[in-house]
Coordinates of C-alpha atoms in Angstrom, one line a residue:
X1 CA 0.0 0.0 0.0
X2 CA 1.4 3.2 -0.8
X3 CA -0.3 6.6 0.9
X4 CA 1.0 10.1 1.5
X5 CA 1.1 12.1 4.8
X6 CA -0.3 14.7 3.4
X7 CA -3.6 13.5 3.1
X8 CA -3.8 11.5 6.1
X9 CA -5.2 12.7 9.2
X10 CA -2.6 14.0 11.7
X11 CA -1.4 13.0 15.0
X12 CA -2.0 8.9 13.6
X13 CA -0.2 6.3 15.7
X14 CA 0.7 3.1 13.6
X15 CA 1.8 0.0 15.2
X16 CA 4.2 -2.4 12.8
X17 CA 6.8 -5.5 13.1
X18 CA 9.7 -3.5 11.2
X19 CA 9.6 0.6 10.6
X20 CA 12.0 1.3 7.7
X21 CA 13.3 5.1 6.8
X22 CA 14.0 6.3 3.8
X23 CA 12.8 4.5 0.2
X24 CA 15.9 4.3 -1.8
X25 CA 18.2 1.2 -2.9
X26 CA 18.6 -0.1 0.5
X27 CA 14.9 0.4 1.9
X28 CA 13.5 -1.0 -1.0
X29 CA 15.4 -3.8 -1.0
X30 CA 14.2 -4.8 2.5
X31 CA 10.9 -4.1 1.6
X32 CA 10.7 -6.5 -1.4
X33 CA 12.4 -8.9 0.8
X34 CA 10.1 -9.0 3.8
X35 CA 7.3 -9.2 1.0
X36 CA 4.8 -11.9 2.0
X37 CA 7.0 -12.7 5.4
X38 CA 4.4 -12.3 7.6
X39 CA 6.1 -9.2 8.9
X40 CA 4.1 -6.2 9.3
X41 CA 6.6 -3.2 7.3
X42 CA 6.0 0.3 7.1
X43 CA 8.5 2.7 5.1
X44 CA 8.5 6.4 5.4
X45 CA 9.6 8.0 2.5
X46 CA 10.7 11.8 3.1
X47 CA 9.8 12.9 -0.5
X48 CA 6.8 12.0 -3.3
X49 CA 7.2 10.2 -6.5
X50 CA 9.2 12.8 -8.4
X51 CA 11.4 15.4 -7.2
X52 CA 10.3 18.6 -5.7
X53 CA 12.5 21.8 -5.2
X54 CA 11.2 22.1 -1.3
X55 CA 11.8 18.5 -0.2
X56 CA 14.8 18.4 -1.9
X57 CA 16.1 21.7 0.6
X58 CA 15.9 19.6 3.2
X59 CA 19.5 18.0 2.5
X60 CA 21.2 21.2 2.1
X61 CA 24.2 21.8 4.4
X62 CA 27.3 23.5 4.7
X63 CA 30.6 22.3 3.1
X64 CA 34.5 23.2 5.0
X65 CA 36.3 23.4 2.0
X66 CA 33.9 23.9 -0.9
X67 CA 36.8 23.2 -4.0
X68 CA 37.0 19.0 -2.1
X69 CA 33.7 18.9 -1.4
X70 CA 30.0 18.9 -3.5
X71 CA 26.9 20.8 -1.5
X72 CA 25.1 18.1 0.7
X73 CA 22.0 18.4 -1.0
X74 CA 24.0 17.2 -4.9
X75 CA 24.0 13.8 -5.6
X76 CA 21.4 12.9 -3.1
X77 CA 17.8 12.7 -4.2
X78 CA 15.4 13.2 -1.2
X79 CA 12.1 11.0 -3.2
X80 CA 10.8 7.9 -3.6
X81 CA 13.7 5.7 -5.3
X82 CA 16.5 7.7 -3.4
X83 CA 19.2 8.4 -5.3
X84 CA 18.7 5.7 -7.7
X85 CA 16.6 8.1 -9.8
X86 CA 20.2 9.4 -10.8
X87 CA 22.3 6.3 -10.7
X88 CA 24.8 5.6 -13.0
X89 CA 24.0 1.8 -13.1
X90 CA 27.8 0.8 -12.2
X91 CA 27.6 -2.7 -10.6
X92 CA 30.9 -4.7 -9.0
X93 CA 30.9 -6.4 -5.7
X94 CA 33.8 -6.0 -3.1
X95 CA 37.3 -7.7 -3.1
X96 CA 37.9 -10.3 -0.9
X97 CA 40.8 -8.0 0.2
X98 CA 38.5 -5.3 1.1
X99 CA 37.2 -7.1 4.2
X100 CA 40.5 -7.4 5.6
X101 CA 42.0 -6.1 8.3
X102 CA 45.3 -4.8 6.2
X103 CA 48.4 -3.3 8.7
X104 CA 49.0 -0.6 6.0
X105 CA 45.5 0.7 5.4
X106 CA 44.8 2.7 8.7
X107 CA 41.8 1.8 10.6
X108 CA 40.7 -1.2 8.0
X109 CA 39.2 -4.4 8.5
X110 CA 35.2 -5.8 8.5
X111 CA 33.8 -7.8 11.3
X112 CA 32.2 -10.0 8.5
X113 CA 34.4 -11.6 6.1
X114 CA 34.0 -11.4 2.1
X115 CA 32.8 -14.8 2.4
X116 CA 29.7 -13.9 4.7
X117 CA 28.4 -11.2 1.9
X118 CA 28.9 -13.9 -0.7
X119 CA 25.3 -16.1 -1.0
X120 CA 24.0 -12.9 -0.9
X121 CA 25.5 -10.8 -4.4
X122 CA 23.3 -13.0 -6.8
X123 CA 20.0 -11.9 -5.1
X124 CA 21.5 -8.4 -5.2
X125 CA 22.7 -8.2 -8.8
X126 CA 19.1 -9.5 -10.0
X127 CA 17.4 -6.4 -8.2
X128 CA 20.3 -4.4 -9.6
X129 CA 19.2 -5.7 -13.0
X130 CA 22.9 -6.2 -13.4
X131 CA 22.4 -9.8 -15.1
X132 CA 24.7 -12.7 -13.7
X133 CA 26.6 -12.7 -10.7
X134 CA 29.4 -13.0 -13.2
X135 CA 31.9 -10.7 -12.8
X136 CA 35.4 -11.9 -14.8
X137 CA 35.4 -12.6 -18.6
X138 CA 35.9 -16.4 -18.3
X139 CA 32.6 -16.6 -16.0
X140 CA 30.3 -14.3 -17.9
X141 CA 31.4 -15.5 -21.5
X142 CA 30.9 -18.7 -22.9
X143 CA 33.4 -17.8 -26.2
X144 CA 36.5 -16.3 -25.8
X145 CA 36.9 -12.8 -26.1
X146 CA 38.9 -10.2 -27.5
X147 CA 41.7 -8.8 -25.2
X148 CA 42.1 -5.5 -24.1
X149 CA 45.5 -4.8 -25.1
X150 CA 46.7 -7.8 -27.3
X151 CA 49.8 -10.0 -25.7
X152 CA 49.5 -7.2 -22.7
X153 CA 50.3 -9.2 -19.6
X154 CA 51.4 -8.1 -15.9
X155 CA 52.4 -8.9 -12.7
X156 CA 50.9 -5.9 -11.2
X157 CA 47.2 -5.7 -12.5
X158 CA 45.0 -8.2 -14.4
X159 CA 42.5 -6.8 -17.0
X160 CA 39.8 -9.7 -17.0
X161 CA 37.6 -8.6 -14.2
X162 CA 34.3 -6.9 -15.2
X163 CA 32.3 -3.5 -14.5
X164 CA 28.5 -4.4 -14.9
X165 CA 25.6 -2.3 -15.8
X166 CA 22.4 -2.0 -14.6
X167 CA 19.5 -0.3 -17.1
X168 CA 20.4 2.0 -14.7
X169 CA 17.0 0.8 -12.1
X170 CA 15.3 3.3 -10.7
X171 CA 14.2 1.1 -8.1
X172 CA 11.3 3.4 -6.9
X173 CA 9.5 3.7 -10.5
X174 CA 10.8 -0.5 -11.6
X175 CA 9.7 -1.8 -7.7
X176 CA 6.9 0.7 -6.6
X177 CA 4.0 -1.2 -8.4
X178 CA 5.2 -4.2 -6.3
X179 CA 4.9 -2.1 -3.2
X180 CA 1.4 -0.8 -3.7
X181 CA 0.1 -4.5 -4.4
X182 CA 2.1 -5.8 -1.2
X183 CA -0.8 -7.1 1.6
X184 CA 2.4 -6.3 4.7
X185 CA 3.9 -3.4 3.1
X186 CA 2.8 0.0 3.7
X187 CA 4.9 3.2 2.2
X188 CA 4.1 6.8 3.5
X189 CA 5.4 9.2 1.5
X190 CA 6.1 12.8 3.0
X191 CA 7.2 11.5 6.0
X192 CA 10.2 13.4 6.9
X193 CA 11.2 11.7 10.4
X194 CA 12.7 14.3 12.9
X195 CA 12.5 11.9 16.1
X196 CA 13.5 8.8 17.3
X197 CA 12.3 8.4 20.8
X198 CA 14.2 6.2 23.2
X199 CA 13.0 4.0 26.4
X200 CA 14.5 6.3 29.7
X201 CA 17.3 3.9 29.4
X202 CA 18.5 4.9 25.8
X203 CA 18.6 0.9 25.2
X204 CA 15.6 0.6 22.6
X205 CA 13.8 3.0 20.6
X206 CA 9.9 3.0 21.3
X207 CA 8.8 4.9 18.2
X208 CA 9.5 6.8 15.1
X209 CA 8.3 10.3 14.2
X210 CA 7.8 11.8 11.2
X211 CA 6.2 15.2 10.0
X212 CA 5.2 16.3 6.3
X213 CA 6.6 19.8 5.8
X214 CA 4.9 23.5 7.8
X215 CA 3.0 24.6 4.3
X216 CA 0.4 20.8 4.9
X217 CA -0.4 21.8 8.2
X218 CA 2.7 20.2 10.0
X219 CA 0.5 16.7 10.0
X220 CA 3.0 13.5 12.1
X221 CA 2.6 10.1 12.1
X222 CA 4.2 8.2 14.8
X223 CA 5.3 4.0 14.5
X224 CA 5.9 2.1 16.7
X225 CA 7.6 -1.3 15.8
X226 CA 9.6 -4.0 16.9
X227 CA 12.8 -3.0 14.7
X228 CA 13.2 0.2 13.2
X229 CA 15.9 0.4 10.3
X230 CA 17.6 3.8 9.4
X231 CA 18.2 3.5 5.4
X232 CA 18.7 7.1 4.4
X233 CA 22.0 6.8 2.9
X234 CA 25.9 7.9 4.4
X235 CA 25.3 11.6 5.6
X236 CA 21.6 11.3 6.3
X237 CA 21.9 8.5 9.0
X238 CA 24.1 10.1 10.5
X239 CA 22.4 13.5 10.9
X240 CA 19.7 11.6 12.3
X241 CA 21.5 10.0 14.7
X242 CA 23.2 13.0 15.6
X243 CA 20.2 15.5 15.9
X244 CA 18.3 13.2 18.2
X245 CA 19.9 14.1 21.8
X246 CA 16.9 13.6 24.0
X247 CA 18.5 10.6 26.2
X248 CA 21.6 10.6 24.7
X249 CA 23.3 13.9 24.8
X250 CA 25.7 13.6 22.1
X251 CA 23.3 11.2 19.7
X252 CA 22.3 8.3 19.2
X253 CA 25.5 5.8 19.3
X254 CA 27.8 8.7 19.6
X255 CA 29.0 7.2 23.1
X256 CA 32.7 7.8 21.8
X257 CA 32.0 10.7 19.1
X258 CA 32.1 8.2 16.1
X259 CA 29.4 9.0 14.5
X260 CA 29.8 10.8 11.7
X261 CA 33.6 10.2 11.6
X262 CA 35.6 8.0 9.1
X263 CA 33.6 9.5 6.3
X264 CA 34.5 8.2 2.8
X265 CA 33.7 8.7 -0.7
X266 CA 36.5 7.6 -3.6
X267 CA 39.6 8.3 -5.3
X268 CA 38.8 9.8 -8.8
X269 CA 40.5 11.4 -11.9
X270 CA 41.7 11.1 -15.1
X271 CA 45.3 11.4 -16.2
X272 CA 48.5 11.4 -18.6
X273 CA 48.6 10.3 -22.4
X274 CA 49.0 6.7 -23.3
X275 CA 49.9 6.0 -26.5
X276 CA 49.7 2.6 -28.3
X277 CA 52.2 1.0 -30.9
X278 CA 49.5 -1.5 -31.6
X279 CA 47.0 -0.9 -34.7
X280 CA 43.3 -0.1 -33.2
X281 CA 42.0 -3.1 -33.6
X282 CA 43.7 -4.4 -31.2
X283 CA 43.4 -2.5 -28.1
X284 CA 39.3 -2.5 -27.0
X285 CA 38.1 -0.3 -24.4
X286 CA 34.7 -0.3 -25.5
X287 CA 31.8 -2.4 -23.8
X288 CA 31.1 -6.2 -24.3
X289 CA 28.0 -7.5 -24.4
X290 CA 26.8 -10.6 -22.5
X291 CA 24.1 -13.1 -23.5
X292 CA 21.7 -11.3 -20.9
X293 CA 22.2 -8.5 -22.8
X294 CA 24.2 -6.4 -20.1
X295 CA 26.5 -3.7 -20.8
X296 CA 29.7 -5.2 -19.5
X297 CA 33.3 -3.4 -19.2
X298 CA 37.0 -4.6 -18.5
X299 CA 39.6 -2.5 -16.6
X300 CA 42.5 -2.6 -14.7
X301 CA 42.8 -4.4 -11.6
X302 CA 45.4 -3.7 -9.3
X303 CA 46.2 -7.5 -7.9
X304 CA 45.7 -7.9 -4.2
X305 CA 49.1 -9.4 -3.5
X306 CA 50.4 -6.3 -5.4
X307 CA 48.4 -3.9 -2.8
X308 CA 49.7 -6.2 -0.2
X309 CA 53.2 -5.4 -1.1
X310 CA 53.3 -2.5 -2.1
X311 CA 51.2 -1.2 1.1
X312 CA 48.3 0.8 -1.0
X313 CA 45.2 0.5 -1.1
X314 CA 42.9 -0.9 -3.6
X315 CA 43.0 0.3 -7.2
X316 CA 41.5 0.2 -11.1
X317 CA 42.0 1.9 -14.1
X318 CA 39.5 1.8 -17.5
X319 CA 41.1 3.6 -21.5
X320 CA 39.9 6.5 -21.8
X321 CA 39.7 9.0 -24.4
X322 CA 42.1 11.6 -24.6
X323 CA 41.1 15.0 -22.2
X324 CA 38.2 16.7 -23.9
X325 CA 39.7 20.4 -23.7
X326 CA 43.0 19.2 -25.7
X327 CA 41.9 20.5 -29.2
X328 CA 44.9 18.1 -30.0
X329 CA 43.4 14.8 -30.3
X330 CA 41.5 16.0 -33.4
X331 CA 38.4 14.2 -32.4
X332 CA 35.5 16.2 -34.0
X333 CA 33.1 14.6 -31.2
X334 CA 35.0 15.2 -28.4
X335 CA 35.5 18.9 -29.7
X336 CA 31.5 18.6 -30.1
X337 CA 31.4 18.1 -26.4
X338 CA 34.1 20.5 -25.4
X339 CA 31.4 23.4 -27.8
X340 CA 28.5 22.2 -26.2
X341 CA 30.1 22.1 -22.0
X342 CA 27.5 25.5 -21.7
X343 CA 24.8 23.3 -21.6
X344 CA 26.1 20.3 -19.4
X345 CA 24.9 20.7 -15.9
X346 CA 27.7 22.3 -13.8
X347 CA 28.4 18.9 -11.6
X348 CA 28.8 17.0 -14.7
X349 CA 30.9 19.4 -16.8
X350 CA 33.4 20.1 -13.8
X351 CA 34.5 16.4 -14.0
X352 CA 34.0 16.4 -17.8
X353 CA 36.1 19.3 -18.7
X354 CA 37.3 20.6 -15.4
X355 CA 37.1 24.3 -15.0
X356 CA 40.1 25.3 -17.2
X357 CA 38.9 29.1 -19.4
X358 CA 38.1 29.1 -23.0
X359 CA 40.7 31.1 -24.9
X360 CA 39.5 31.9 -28.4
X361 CA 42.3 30.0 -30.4
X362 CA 41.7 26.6 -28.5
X363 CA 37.4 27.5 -29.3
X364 CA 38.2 28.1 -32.9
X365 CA 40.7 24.2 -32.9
X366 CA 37.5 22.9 -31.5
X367 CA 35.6 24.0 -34.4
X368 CA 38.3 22.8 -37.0
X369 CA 37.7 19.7 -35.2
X370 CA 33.7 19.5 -35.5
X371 CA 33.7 21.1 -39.3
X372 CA 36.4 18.4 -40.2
X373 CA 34.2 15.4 -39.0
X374 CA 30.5 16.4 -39.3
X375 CA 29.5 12.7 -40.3
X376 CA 31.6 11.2 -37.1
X377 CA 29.8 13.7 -35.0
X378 CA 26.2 12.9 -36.2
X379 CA 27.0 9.4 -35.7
X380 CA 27.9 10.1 -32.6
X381 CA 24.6 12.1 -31.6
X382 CA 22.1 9.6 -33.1
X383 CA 23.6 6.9 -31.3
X384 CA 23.4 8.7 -27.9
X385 CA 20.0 9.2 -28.8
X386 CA 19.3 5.8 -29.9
X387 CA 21.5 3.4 -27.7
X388 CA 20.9 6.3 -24.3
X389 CA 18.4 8.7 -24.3
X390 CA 15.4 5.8 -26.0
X391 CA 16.6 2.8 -24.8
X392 CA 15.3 1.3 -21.4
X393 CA 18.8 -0.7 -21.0
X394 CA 21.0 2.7 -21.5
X395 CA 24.3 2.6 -23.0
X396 CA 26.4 3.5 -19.9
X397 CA 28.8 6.3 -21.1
X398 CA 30.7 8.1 -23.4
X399 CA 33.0 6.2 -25.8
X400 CA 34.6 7.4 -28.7
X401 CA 36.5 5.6 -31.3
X402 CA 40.2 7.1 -31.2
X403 CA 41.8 8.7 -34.7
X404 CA 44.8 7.4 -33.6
X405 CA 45.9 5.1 -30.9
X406 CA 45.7 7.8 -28.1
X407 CA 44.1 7.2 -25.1
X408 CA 44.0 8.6 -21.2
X409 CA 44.0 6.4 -18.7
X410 CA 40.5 6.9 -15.6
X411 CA 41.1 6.0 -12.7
X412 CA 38.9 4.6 -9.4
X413 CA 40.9 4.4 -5.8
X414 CA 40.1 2.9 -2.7
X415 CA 40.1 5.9 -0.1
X416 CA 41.5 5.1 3.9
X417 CA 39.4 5.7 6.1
X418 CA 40.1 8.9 8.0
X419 CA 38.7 10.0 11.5
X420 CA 39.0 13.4 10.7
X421 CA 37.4 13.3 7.7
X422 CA 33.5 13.8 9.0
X423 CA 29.9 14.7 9.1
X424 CA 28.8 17.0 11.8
X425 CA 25.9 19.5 12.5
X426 CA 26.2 23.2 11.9
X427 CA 24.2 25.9 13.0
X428 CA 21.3 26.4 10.8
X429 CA 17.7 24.5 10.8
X430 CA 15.4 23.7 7.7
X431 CA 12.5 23.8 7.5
X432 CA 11.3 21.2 10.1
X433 CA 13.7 22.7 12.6
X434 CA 16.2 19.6 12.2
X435 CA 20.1 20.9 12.7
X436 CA 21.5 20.8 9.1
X437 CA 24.9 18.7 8.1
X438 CA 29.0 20.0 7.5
X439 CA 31.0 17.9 5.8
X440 CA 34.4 18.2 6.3
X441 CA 35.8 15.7 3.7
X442 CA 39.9 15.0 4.2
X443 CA 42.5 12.8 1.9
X444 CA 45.7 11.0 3.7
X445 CA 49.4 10.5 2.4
X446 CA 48.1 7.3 2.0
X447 CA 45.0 8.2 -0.3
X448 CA 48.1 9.7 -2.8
X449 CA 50.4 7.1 -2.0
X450 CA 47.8 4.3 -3.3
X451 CA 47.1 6.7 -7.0
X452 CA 50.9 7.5 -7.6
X453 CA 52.4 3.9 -6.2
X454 CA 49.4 2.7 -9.1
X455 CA 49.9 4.8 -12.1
X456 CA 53.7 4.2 -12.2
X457 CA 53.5 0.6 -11.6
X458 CA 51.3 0.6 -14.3
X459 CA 52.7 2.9 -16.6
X460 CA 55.9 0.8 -16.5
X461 CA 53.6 -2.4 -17.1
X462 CA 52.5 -0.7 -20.7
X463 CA 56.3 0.2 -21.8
X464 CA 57.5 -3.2 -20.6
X465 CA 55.4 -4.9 -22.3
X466 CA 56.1 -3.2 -25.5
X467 CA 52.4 -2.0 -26.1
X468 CA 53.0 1.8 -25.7
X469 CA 53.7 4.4 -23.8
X470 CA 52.0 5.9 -20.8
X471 CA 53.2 10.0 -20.3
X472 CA 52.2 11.9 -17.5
X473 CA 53.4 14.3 -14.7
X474 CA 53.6 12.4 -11.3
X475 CA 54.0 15.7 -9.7
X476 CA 50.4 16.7 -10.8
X477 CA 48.8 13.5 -9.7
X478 CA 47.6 14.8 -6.1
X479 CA 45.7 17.8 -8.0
X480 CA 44.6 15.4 -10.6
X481 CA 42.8 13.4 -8.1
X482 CA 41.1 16.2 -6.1
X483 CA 40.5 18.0 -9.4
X484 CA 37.0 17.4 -8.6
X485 CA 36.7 16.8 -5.1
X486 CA 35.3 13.8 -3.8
X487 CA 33.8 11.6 -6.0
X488 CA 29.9 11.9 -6.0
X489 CA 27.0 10.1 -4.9
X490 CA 29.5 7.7 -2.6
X491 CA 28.9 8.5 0.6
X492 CA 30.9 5.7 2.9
X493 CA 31.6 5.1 6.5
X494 CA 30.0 7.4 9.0
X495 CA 28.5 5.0 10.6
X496 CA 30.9 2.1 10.5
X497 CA 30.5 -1.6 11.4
X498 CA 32.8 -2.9 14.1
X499 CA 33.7 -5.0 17.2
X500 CA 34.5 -2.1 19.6
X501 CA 32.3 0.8 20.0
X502 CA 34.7 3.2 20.7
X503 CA 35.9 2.9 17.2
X504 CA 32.5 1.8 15.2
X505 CA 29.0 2.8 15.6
X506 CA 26.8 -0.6 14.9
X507 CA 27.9 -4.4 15.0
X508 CA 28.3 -7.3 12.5
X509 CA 24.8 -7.3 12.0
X510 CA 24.5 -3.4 11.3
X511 CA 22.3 -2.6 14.8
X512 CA 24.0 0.2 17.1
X513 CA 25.7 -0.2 19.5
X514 CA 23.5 -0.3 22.7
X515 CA 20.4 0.1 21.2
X516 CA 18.5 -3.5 20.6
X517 CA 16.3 -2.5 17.9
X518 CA 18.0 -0.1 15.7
X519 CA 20.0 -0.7 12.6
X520 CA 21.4 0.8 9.7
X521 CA 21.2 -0.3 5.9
X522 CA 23.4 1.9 4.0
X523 CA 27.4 2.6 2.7
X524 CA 27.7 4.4 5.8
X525 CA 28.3 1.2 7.9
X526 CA 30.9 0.1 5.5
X527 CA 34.4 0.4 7.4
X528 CA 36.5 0.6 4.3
X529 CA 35.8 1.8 0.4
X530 CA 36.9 -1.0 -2.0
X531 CA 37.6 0.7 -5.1
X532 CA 34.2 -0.3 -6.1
X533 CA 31.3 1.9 -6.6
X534 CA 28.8 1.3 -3.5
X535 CA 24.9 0.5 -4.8
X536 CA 25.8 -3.3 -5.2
X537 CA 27.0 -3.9 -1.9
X538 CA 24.5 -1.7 0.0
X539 CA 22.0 -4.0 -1.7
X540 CA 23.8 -7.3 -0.7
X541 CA 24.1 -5.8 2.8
X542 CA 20.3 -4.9 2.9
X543 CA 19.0 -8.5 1.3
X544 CA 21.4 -9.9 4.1
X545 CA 19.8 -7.8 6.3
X546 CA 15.9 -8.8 5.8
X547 CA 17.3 -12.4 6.5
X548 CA 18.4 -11.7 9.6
X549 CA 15.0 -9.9 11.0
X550 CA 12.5 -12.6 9.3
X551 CA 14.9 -14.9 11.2
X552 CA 14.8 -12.5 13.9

């Protein structure tokens, strides 16, 4: 059943087995999975079915250092579907490495092993609509397939492990239909939650409570439930914990001032000139396609005995077209894109073209580009149009067909996690008088340490091997990978899983510390990174999760 705050009648007082909040990947997921369990499951949804200007306010915040950092309220989509709505569709689960606690990688190490996430990925990749749990060329492909780089080999980084893509789902407008229909299921949308309340001992919370916003008559809704899950992504879980101070004073689960802290996102740039001696044909960085018809890429993969040694962090790499404001490359449609950067949106061109001027003589190269290749760039445009903008299984990016064997190489890095690097309340209130977020986002030695150790492992890799030549200035690297700031929707960490709670917030099975009923479902209990993007594993972690409370 799916109903809206808005048009209930206020002050209501709902009883339920399992209160979830916030409908995006991770509260979806439980929902679909406690479908037909017998369990009585309400969701409250902070925003409607589409997007709306004064719901989405609610996330603004304040930033400490504005040129590492994105406003709170970009990337995050405060609606039914979460941030899904603007998903990418990048699917890859964790390494096996990732879980570990690793000497060199400060702070590291899950209280759940690789192998405990495991039964759960296939489950997650099918409501991903990611295909097959397949992730390496040999497991997703029946026939052999074209290498990368032909007769590249390394000792450093393999090149046969896969990026997957989902449609990408918006799991609110693919899943909602299943929601309405659902007999135990009931979502409330407009039901922005500004109170947990806690027995006198701060040991359980008794009830939820959520208010639509002043301008429809401040109407509330209060749950009570058995088990209430917080599944509002990385920096919303934490302000909630944080804001509500009634019997704890410094937040819920915030004992030891962790909450908040450890806060994550990933390692991101794009870098140096890598030229091939091979003829084109024989160095693919496009997309394969599997028999389920999903988009899949291969990259490279910085070997975990390689990280081991090396004491970095975890790494990958994908070809890449040559920089978009070189004129150089000759490329009429990346020129095309460089001419039409005005109408990007501004988040989207900053990591596109960075924010370099436009001189007149590199605008007018541009042009000699686009006027030399007219036919390459309509091609271009009516297969964006085709293969993107119509299709319902999107082609997932830009990739251009090089001129010559020149190529850039984009990079993904596993980022430590950092205690200083945190979420915290400032001094403003929105709308619903709730304390609004800073994020003070921080990079270690170590962060640059596991891009430069990476890049010039594997820049000797290509010129050993006698493929080519990677060029770039290692002295640039640390500006090439804040160029942007952190890196987008990934918000990781604040509220990590752990053992101790004077270093973690919730246990192996995500619930706080100290409170019996209360968990989280969301990257923010992750303790480390990966280099992988997060939406697959927050899914796992979620279907894991609605195991554990029909069990419960």
């Amino acid at each position: 059943m799916l109903s809206d705050l808005r048009e209930l009648q206020s002050a209501q007082e709902w009883s339920a087995d399992i209160c979830i909040v916030g409908a995006g990947a991770a509260g979806i997921t439980l929902a679909l999975e406690l479908m037909n369990s017998g369990l009585d499951v309400v969701i409250l949804e902070s925003g409607g079915l589409k997007a709306e200007p004064v719901t989405q306010a609610l996330y603004a915040g304040t930033v400490t250092d504005k040129r590492l950092h994105s406003p709170p309220d970009t990337y995050r989509q405060r609606r039914f579907g979460g941030s899904t709505t603007i998903w990418g569709g990048r699917c890859m689960p964790f390494d096996e490495i990732d879980f570990e606690s690793r000497g060199y990688v400060p702070n590291s190490g899950w209280p759940i092993s690789s192998q405990t996430l495991q039964p759960f990925y296939p489950r997650a990749n099918q409501l991903c609509e990611a295909g097959e749990f397949a992730y390496t060329i040999e497991a997703a492909f029946n026939q052999p397939m074209r290498p990368m780089i032909t007769d590249f080999s390394s000792e450093h980084f393999t090149t046969n492990t896969l990026e997957r893509f989902s449609c990408p789902t918006d799991f609110g407008s693919r899943y909602g239909q299943l929601l309405r229909s659902a007999k135990n299921v009931r979502v409330v949308l407009h039901a922005n939650v500004t109170r947990i309340q806690l027995n006198d001992s701060g040991t359980q919370v008794t009830s939820i409570t959520a208010r639509t916003l002043p301008q429809y008559a401040n109407k509330s809704l209060t749950v009570k439930a058995k088990h209430f899950v917080l599944a509002a992504g990385g920096i919303e879980v934490a302000r909630l914990l944080l804001v509500n101070r009634d019997v704890h004073v410094d937040g819920i689960g915030n004992t030891h001032d962790v909450v908040g802290r450890y806060y994550m996102c990933h390692l991101a740039g794009t870098v140096g000139t890598l030229t091939f001696n091979r003829l084109l044909p024989q160095v693919w960085h496009g997309y394969d396609v599997s028999h389920d018809n999903v988009y899949c890429r291969r990259r490279f993969a910085l070997r975990p005995e390689v990280q081991r040694a090396q004491g970095i962090g975890n790494f990958i790499a994908r070809l890449h077209h040559p920089r978009i404001t070189l004129p150089e490359h000759k490329n009429a449609v990346l020129s095309l894109l460089y001419l039409a950067k005005p109408l990007i949106p501004y988040e989207y061109g900053k990591r596109l073209y960075g924010e370099e001027g436009t001189p007149l003589t590199t605008w007018l190269k541009h042009l000699r580009n686009v006027l030399a290749g007219p036919f390459d760039a309509t091609e271009f445009a009516w297969h964006m149009l085709r293969d993107r903008k119509l299709a319902k299984r999107k082609f997932p990016s830009i990739i251009i067909k090089p001129k010559a064997p020149l190529f850039s190489l984009d990079f993904h890095a596993e980022q430590e996690p950092n205690p200083n690097s945190r979420v915290t309340l400032n001094n403003d209130v929105d709308a619903l008088n709730v304390p609004r977020v800073n994020v003070d986002w921080h990079y270690t030695a170590g962060d640059v340490a596991t891009v430069s150790k990476s890049i010039a492992l594997l820049a000797g890799d290509i010129e050993e091997s006698g493929a080519g030549k990677f060029v770039y200035d290692p002295t640039s690297l640390e500006f090439e990978m804040t160029r942007y700031g952190a890196y987008g929707g990934h918000h990781i960490g604040t509220t990590r899983m752990g053992v101790d709670e004077r270093t973690s917030v919730v246990n192996s099975d995500c619930r706080v510390h100290g409170v019996n009923n209360l968990y989280i479902s969301s990257a923010a209990v992750f303790p480390t990174s990966s280099q992988a993007n997060p939406t697959l594993t927050i899914v796992a972690m979620a279907v894991r999760m609605a195991a554990q409370l029909k069990a419960s």
